[in-house]
Amino acid sequence: MLRMIAAVCVLAVATGSATAATFTPDLNPLHAAHESQLRDGDFDGNGQTDDLYLVAEDSGRVAVHVRLNGTRDLRITSLEAPANTAPDLRVVAPGAFDSDCGDYASDCGGAIVTRQDSLILGLDGGTSVLVHWQDGRFEQDFVRRDDATAVRALAGLLAFNP
């Protein structure tokens, strides 16, 4: 499977039909030096770098994958995305995030505290989901939009102010 994906990526790049957003998180080459955590992080908290990557599925959805320690591939979730675009996805440092107590939240016990790098996915309608490692697996929790917006604003600020 990975060989097939790599072959498709090489073919697409060679023919000039690929864009960075097709196969990677939302990386602009001009800003990549300031946003180095967009592709990797220590998601399971073991001190080793884990890789984040996206896979275009036959269904038209984009799957979010994490390769733990360079060996264990996990498909975290999949999202609908317009053609040739990447989902709104950010790697965030450990911290506390306020739960979103909206209609879809079943457990609203306050802040979610992460001890390792996590992901924030921006969904349609202004909903944000925190994907974080807990008890040996990835959990997904709705978080307040202003927490997610602050993360995106900080990333933008760092991109324009080296």
XYZ file of C-alpha atoms in Angstrom:
162
model
C 0.000 0.000 0.000
C 2.751 2.454 0.958
C 4.715 1.614 -2.185
C 1.617 2.313 -4.272
C 1.076 5.672 -2.541
C 4.745 6.586 -2.996
C 4.596 5.612 -6.684
C 1.487 7.743 -7.220
C 3.158 10.674 -5.446
C 6.318 10.376 -7.564
C 4.270 10.081 -10.758
C 2.110 13.070 -9.844
C 5.132 15.210 -8.999
C 6.957 14.145 -12.179
C 3.983 15.059 -14.360
C 3.422 18.325 -12.516
C -0.137 17.426 -11.538
C 0.449 17.284 -7.773
C 0.177 20.162 -5.370
C 1.514 20.238 -1.835
C -2.019 20.295 -0.450
C -2.904 17.033 -2.183
C -0.606 14.828 -0.130
C 0.506 16.833 2.905
C -0.997 19.033 5.585
C -1.558 22.667 4.669
C 2.093 23.582 4.111
C 3.163 26.641 2.190
C 6.873 26.350 1.274
C 7.428 29.970 2.306
C 6.183 29.225 5.822
C 7.440 25.665 6.279
C 10.517 26.788 8.220
C 8.299 28.419 10.855
C 5.758 25.595 11.074
C 8.012 22.568 11.397
C 5.561 20.668 13.596
C 2.897 20.400 10.897
C 4.287 17.080 9.678
C 5.464 15.444 12.873
C 5.342 15.500 16.630
C 5.564 13.195 19.612
C 1.925 12.140 19.594
C 2.229 9.155 21.965
C 4.566 10.850 24.460
C 7.416 8.333 24.297
C 10.076 10.874 23.271
C 10.322 9.660 19.655
C 9.154 11.582 16.597
C 5.933 10.367 14.997
C 4.981 11.296 11.416
C 1.695 12.851 10.327
C 0.525 12.289 6.767
C -2.641 12.432 4.673
C -3.937 9.851 2.219
C -6.501 10.514 -0.520
C -9.051 7.693 -0.347
C -11.027 6.264 -3.267
C -14.202 7.625 -1.634
C -12.954 11.189 -2.153
C -12.265 11.651 1.557
C -8.866 12.482 3.033
C -7.607 10.106 5.726
C -5.399 11.396 8.534
C -2.666 8.901 9.456
C 0.041 8.888 12.109
C 3.087 6.633 11.891
C 4.204 6.029 15.478
C 7.964 5.624 15.958
C 8.395 5.208 12.198
C 6.851 1.725 12.269
C 3.226 1.578 13.447
C 0.683 3.135 11.049
C -2.619 4.302 12.504
C -5.531 5.716 10.511
C -6.928 8.331 12.875
C -9.966 9.585 10.981
C -11.089 10.699 7.541
C -12.598 13.975 6.437
C -14.445 15.313 3.451
C -12.291 17.791 1.562
C -12.793 19.611 -1.736
C -10.657 18.324 -4.595
C -6.923 19.022 -4.267
C -7.178 20.572 -0.814
C -6.003 19.476 2.595
C -8.230 19.589 5.663
C -7.818 22.346 8.248
C -5.321 20.488 10.423
C -2.732 21.691 12.945
C -0.257 20.020 15.277
C -0.469 21.627 18.732
C 1.843 21.465 21.728
C 0.740 19.904 25.026
C -1.690 22.027 26.997
C -5.235 22.469 28.283
C -8.189 22.863 25.916
C -11.743 23.754 26.960
C -14.388 21.204 25.999
C -17.147 22.355 23.671
C -20.406 21.714 25.505
C -22.544 22.068 22.374
C -25.196 19.722 21.033
C -22.761 16.960 20.078
C -20.692 16.795 23.284
C -21.688 13.862 25.483
C -19.136 14.471 28.253
C -18.418 18.038 29.243
C -16.213 17.806 32.293
C -14.173 20.942 31.626
C -10.673 21.153 30.231
C -8.898 18.400 28.330
C -5.245 18.292 29.358
C -2.759 16.800 26.916
C 0.761 15.759 27.878
C 2.077 15.324 24.326
C 1.604 16.841 20.880
C -1.941 16.603 19.519
C -3.944 17.588 16.431
C -6.741 20.106 15.994
C -9.077 19.480 13.072
C -11.282 22.331 11.876
C -14.601 21.004 10.590
C -17.474 22.619 8.701
C -19.674 24.943 10.725
C -16.877 26.189 12.958
C -16.562 22.941 14.915
C -13.078 21.961 16.101
C -11.929 18.512 17.210
C -8.885 17.791 19.365
C -7.266 14.448 18.496
C -5.005 13.393 21.359
C -3.260 10.293 22.736
C -4.854 8.866 25.864
C -4.570 5.417 27.460
C -2.709 3.880 24.511
C -4.953 5.174 21.716
C -6.135 8.345 20.008
C -9.225 10.056 21.435
C -11.297 12.732 19.725
C -13.011 15.518 21.679
C -14.868 18.635 20.607
C -13.039 21.744 21.817
C -14.083 25.355 22.033
C -13.696 27.221 18.815
C -11.750 30.077 20.424
C -9.039 27.644 21.612
C -8.663 26.284 18.083
C -8.807 29.779 16.588
C -6.032 30.921 18.924
C -3.832 28.040 17.751
C -4.442 28.945 14.085
C -3.830 32.653 14.757
C -0.544 31.916 16.518
C 0.583 29.706 13.621
C -0.257 32.525 11.192
C 1.560 35.088 13.311
C 4.694 32.948 13.426
C 4.498 32.380 9.667
C 4.584 36.114 8.927
C 7.024 37.136 11.690
C 10.167 34.959 11.507
